Short mmCIF file of C-alpha atoms in Angstrom, two decimals:
data_model
loop_
_atom_site.label_atom_id
_atom_site.label_comp_id
_atom_site.label_asym_id
_atom_site.label_seq_id
_atom_site.Cartn_x
_atom_site.Cartn_y
_atom_site.Cartn_z
CA MET Z 1 0.01 -0.07 -0.01
CA ALA Z 2 1.31 3.39 -1.07
CA ASP Z 3 2.22 6.02 1.73
CA LYS Z 4 -0.38 8.23 2.78
CA ILE Z 5 -0.21 11.86 1.69
CA ARG Z 6 0.95 13.95 4.54
CA VAL Z 7 -1.25 17.18 4.73
CA ALA Z 8 -0.70 20.38 6.63
CA VAL Z 9 -3.78 22.67 7.10
CA ALA Z 10 -3.13 26.57 7.47
CA GLY Z 11 -6.14 28.52 8.82
CA ALA Z 12 -7.13 25.24 10.64
CA ALA Z 13 -9.38 27.14 13.26
CA GLY Z 14 -11.50 28.84 10.64
CA ARG Z 15 -14.67 27.47 8.88
CA MET Z 16 -12.95 26.35 5.81
CA GLY Z 17 -9.78 25.14 7.65
CA ARG Z 18 -12.04 23.15 10.05
CA ALA Z 19 -13.80 21.56 7.12
CA ALA Z 20 -10.46 20.71 5.60
CA VAL Z 21 -9.12 18.99 8.75
CA ARG Z 22 -12.39 16.88 8.76
CA ALA Z 23 -11.99 16.02 5.03
CA VAL Z 24 -8.30 15.07 5.44
CA ALA Z 25 -9.11 12.97 8.45
CA ALA Z 26 -11.72 11.12 6.47
CA ALA Z 27 -9.69 10.36 3.46
CA PRO Z 28 -8.31 7.04 3.41
CA ASP Z 29 -5.19 8.07 1.34
CA MET Z 30 -4.30 11.01 3.65
CA THR Z 31 -2.97 11.92 7.09
CA LEU Z 32 -2.98 15.10 8.89
CA ALA Z 33 0.68 16.02 9.57
CA ALA Z 34 0.20 19.57 11.06
CA ALA Z 35 -2.26 22.27 11.61
CA LEU Z 36 -1.60 26.14 11.73
CA GLY Z 37 -3.95 28.67 13.40
CA ARG Z 38 -3.73 32.08 15.05
CA GLU Z 39 -5.14 32.66 18.43
CA ARG Z 40 -8.20 30.53 18.64
CA GLY Z 41 -7.51 26.91 19.36
CA VAL Z 42 -3.77 27.07 19.57
CA GLY Z 43 -2.38 24.24 21.84
CA GLN Z 44 -5.48 22.20 21.31
CA ASP Z 45 -5.78 19.02 19.33
CA ALA Z 46 -6.71 19.94 15.53
CA GLY Z 47 -9.37 17.27 15.48
CA THR Z 48 -11.05 18.59 18.45
CA VAL Z 49 -11.18 22.16 17.16
CA ALA Z 50 -12.55 20.77 13.89
CA GLY Z 51 -15.23 19.03 15.66
CA THR Z 52 -14.14 15.58 14.98
CA ALA Z 53 -12.24 12.92 16.91
CA PRO Z 54 -8.73 13.88 18.32
CA LEU Z 55 -6.04 13.33 15.67
CA GLY Z 56 -2.85 13.57 17.68
CA VAL Z 57 -1.82 16.80 16.03
CA THR Z 58 -1.74 19.97 18.13
CA LEU Z 59 -2.74 23.35 16.49
CA THR Z 60 0.34 25.46 16.37
CA ALA Z 61 0.83 29.22 15.55
CA GLU Z 62 4.27 28.83 14.21
CA LEU Z 63 4.91 28.13 10.55
CA ALA Z 64 8.32 26.63 11.45
CA ASP Z 65 6.38 23.83 13.22
CA ILE Z 66 4.52 23.09 10.06
CA LEU Z 67 7.67 22.91 7.86
CA ASP Z 68 9.25 20.62 10.69
CA ALA Z 69 6.40 18.07 10.28
CA LYS Z 70 7.68 17.62 6.53
CA PRO Z 71 4.10 17.72 4.94
CA ASP Z 72 3.75 16.76 1.27
CA VAL Z 73 0.83 19.24 0.88
CA LEU Z 74 0.06 22.41 2.62
CA ILE Z 75 -3.78 23.24 2.40
CA GLU Z 76 -3.95 27.07 2.72
CA PHE Z 77 -6.96 28.93 4.01
CA SER Z 78 -5.12 31.95 6.04
CA PRO Z 79 -6.05 35.32 4.84
CA GLY Z 80 -4.54 36.42 1.49
CA ALA Z 81 -1.29 38.12 2.68
CA ALA Z 82 -0.48 35.24 5.17
CA ALA Z 83 -1.42 32.62 2.56
CA ALA Z 84 1.19 34.03 0.08
CA GLU Z 85 3.88 34.30 2.94
CA HIS Z 86 3.32 30.70 3.98
CA ALA Z 87 3.59 29.53 0.23
CA ARG Z 88 6.73 31.43 -0.23
CA ALA Z 89 8.19 29.43 2.86
CA ALA Z 90 6.84 26.06 1.89
CA ILE Z 91 7.76 25.85 -1.81
CA PRO Z 92 11.67 26.01 -1.14
CA ALA Z 93 11.09 23.11 1.33
CA GLY Z 94 9.35 21.15 -1.20
CA VAL Z 95 5.99 21.48 0.37
CA ARG Z 96 3.15 21.89 -2.41
CA PRO Z 97 0.67 24.65 -1.45
CA VAL Z 98 -3.05 24.26 -2.34
CA ILE Z 99 -4.57 27.67 -1.74
CA GLY Z 100 -8.16 28.67 -1.44
CA ALA Z 101 -7.58 31.73 0.31
CA THR Z 102 -8.98 34.89 -1.50
CA GLY Z 103 -7.20 38.42 -1.50
CA ILE Z 104 -3.93 37.03 -3.18
CA GLY Z 105 -2.90 39.76 -5.65
CA GLN Z 106 -1.54 39.29 -9.09
CA GLN Z 107 1.87 40.30 -8.01
CA ASP Z 108 1.96 37.43 -5.34
CA LEU Z 109 0.68 35.04 -7.82
CA ASP Z 110 3.46 35.86 -10.49
CA GLY Z 111 6.01 35.54 -7.66
CA LEU Z 112 4.79 32.16 -6.71
CA ALA Z 113 4.48 30.95 -10.16
CA ALA Z 114 7.98 31.92 -10.59
CA LEU Z 115 9.14 30.11 -7.37
CA CYS Z 116 7.48 27.04 -8.47
CA GLY Z 117 9.13 27.02 -11.75
CA ALA Z 118 12.47 27.63 -10.20
CA LYS Z 119 12.02 24.90 -7.48
CA ARG Z 120 9.95 22.48 -9.89
CA VAL Z 121 7.33 22.42 -7.24
CA GLY Z 122 3.59 22.06 -7.80
CA ALA Z 123 1.05 24.49 -6.47
CA VAL Z 124 -2.74 25.15 -6.90
CA VAL Z 125 -4.62 28.48 -6.29
CA ALA Z 126 -8.38 28.45 -6.84
CA PRO Z 127 -10.91 31.07 -5.96
CA ASN Z 128 -13.63 28.31 -5.49
CA PHE Z 129 -12.95 24.53 -4.98
CA ALA Z 130 -16.70 23.76 -5.33
CA VAL Z 131 -17.01 21.74 -8.55
CA GLY Z 132 -20.54 23.14 -9.15
CA ALA Z 133 -19.08 26.79 -8.99
CA VAL Z 134 -16.52 25.91 -11.51
CA LEU Z 135 -19.00 24.39 -13.80
CA MET Z 136 -21.07 27.65 -13.24
CA ILE Z 137 -18.36 29.71 -14.64
CA GLU Z 138 -17.76 27.28 -17.62
CA PHE Z 139 -21.57 27.47 -18.47
CA ALA Z 140 -21.28 31.29 -18.15
CA ARG Z 141 -18.27 31.34 -20.52
CA GLN Z 142 -20.36 29.37 -23.22
CA ALA Z 143 -23.35 31.73 -22.68
CA ALA Z 144 -21.35 34.78 -23.01
CA ARG Z 145 -20.69 34.16 -26.63
CA HIS Z 146 -24.42 34.45 -27.38
CA PHE Z 147 -25.55 37.00 -24.49
CA PRO Z 148 -23.10 39.93 -24.28
CA ASN Z 149 -25.41 41.77 -21.77
CA VAL Z 150 -24.65 40.21 -18.28
CA GLU Z 151 -24.43 41.21 -14.74
CA ILE Z 152 -23.16 39.12 -11.48
CA ILE Z 153 -24.79 38.92 -8.13
CA GLU Z 154 -22.90 37.13 -5.45
CA LEU Z 155 -24.26 36.55 -1.85
CA HIS Z 156 -22.28 35.31 1.15
CA HIS Z 157 -22.44 35.21 4.99
CA ASP Z 158 -21.95 38.27 6.87
CA ARG Z 159 -18.56 37.10 8.09
CA LYS Z 160 -16.81 37.42 4.64
CA ARG Z 161 -14.49 40.23 4.60
CA ASP Z 162 -13.75 40.70 0.90
CA ALA Z 163 -16.17 41.90 -1.75
CA PRO Z 164 -16.64 41.10 -4.32
CA SER Z 165 -15.85 37.57 -3.92
CA GLY Z 166 -12.83 35.92 -5.79
CA THR Z 167 -15.34 33.69 -7.57
CA ALA Z 168 -17.25 36.73 -8.92
CA LEU Z 169 -14.04 38.30 -10.11
CA ARG Z 170 -13.03 35.23 -11.86
CA THR Z 171 -16.38 34.99 -13.43
CA ALA Z 172 -16.26 38.44 -14.76
CA ALA Z 173 -12.67 37.76 -16.25
CA VAL Z 174 -13.78 34.55 -17.98
CA VAL Z 175 -16.98 35.99 -19.35
CA ALA Z 176 -15.33 39.29 -20.53
CA ALA Z 177 -13.00 37.36 -22.43
CA ALA Z 178 -15.58 35.03 -24.01
CA ARG Z 179 -17.86 37.98 -25.24
CA GLY Z 180 -15.22 40.23 -26.55
CA SER Z 181 -16.28 43.97 -26.60
CA ALA Z 182 -18.99 44.98 -24.29
CA PRO Z 183 -22.31 46.20 -25.60
CA ALA Z 184 -23.16 49.92 -25.59
CA PRO Z 185 -25.46 50.86 -22.72
CA ALA Z 186 -29.09 51.39 -23.68
CA VAL Z 187 -29.48 54.61 -21.79
CA LYS Z 188 -27.15 57.09 -19.82
CA GLU Z 189 -27.55 55.99 -16.28
CA GLU Z 190 -27.78 58.22 -13.31
CA GLU Z 191 -27.58 56.80 -9.78
CA THR Z 192 -29.59 58.49 -7.13
CA ILE Z 193 -27.69 56.49 -4.54
CA THR Z 194 -23.99 56.09 -5.31
CA GLY Z 195 -23.08 52.56 -5.78
CA ALA Z 196 -26.87 51.43 -6.48
CA ARG Z 197 -25.65 49.77 -9.85
CA GLY Z 198 -22.80 47.89 -8.14
CA GLY Z 199 -19.27 47.91 -9.04
CA ARG Z 200 -17.39 46.99 -12.24
CA ALA Z 201 -15.11 44.04 -12.92
CA GLU Z 202 -13.92 43.63 -16.46
CA GLY Z 203 -16.55 46.02 -17.58
CA ILE Z 204 -19.25 43.85 -15.97
CA ARG Z 205 -21.48 45.04 -13.24
CA VAL Z 206 -21.04 43.04 -10.02
CA HIS Z 207 -23.25 43.21 -6.89
CA SER Z 208 -22.31 41.98 -3.42
CA VAL Z 209 -24.82 40.85 -0.86
CA ARG Z 210 -23.76 40.09 2.80
CA LEU Z 211 -26.39 38.75 5.21
CA PRO Z 212 -26.50 36.16 8.08
CA GLY Z 213 -28.18 32.96 7.04
CA LEU Z 214 -26.37 32.87 3.64
CA ALA Z 215 -23.35 30.53 2.99
CA ALA Z 216 -22.05 31.02 -0.67
CA HIS Z 217 -24.04 31.94 -3.68
CA GLN Z 218 -23.76 33.38 -6.99
CA GLU Z 219 -26.00 34.20 -10.09
CA VAL Z 220 -24.85 35.15 -13.56
CA ILE Z 221 -27.67 36.79 -15.31
CA PHE Z 222 -27.64 37.10 -19.01
CA GLY Z 223 -30.27 39.34 -20.91
CA GLY Z 224 -31.29 39.47 -24.60
CA PRO Z 225 -34.21 40.38 -26.52
CA GLY Z 226 -37.32 38.99 -24.97
CA GLN Z 227 -35.40 36.53 -22.65
CA THR Z 228 -32.97 36.07 -19.72
CA LEU Z 229 -30.77 33.22 -18.81
CA VAL Z 230 -29.76 32.72 -15.14
CA ILE Z 231 -27.02 30.46 -14.16
CA ARG Z 232 -26.85 30.07 -10.37
CA HIS Z 233 -24.60 28.00 -8.00
CA ASP Z 234 -25.33 27.43 -4.11
CA SER Z 235 -23.02 26.27 -1.58
CA VAL Z 236 -25.00 25.49 1.56
CA SER Z 237 -22.07 24.33 3.77
CA GLU Z 238 -18.36 24.05 3.59
CA GLU Z 239 -18.54 20.42 2.62
CA SER Z 240 -19.45 21.57 -0.91
CA PHE Z 241 -15.72 22.49 -1.31
CA MET Z 242 -14.23 19.43 -0.08
CA PRO Z 243 -14.32 17.07 -3.14
CA GLY Z 244 -12.58 19.72 -5.18
CA LEU Z 245 -10.03 20.49 -2.47
CA MET Z 246 -9.27 16.78 -2.05
CA LEU Z 247 -8.77 16.52 -5.68
CA ALA Z 248 -6.33 19.31 -5.71
CA ALA Z 249 -4.36 17.95 -2.84
CA ARG Z 250 -4.09 14.58 -4.69
CA LYS Z 251 -3.06 16.18 -8.08
CA VAL Z 252 -0.56 18.95 -6.90
CA ARG Z 253 1.95 16.34 -6.23
CA SER Z 254 2.32 15.53 -9.97
CA LEU Z 255 2.66 19.28 -10.91
CA THR Z 256 5.87 21.01 -11.52
CA GLY Z 257 4.45 24.65 -11.76
CA LEU Z 258 1.62 26.73 -10.33
CA VAL Z 259 -2.08 26.08 -11.75
CA TYR Z 260 -4.60 28.66 -11.28
CA GLY Z 261 -8.31 27.51 -11.17
CA LEU Z 262 -9.78 24.08 -10.39
CA GLU Z 263 -10.99 23.80 -13.92
CA LYS Z 264 -7.58 23.04 -15.17
CA LEU Z 265 -7.52 19.92 -12.96
CA LEU Z 266 -11.04 18.90 -14.11
CA GLU Z 267 -9.81 19.36 -17.72
CA LEU Z 268 -12.72 21.50 -18.69
#
């Protein structure tokens, strides 16, 4: 039997990190090697913090402890700046990062890609690990060739800090590339309340909603003469992201560079 994949989880006390710890613990081909957090849960068993059985791995606040555990893969759900910092330390040590954190800028992505290339170490960065969300973006790409008029509404829980979401920004980029030039506006718009028409990403209107009771949801609304097309995805719990995350954790070991987007691993 092949050795199990040794996985470390950063941001292990957060909502996504706790779900990742549970998913790793349940995967027959993986073992939790280390867990990184900030204040909450530090010094406790990572399994207990995640709401599952104790795993014999203590949640630490020190990145050095993670690297000392010699994981094969680092699942990264720390905030954007910290995620990039952790990845920059992991790659030279031969640890392959799988990053789901939002807020990583293009400069950081370019730097990580160069580092992966120099060290011949794989990495995966994805704004969304839900397979359904990736398919939503792919379907929107196809629709954009026929419906150039489009707006995006993304809805999340009230604890999400960034707006718009990384998924909305990715959707806008994909749709804009597929549709080509944006259609001319039907009228000259006037906002009586600043921001009422949302922000713009790649020339596409994006609207963000933050409310308790929501999880992660997005609609891509296309309009044409006499018809509309709505493509919607709903994640109702963190478990929706785990199949895609586990796929990335398995496939990243065979990569020798940085891959952006789960769709590359799904071969869409």
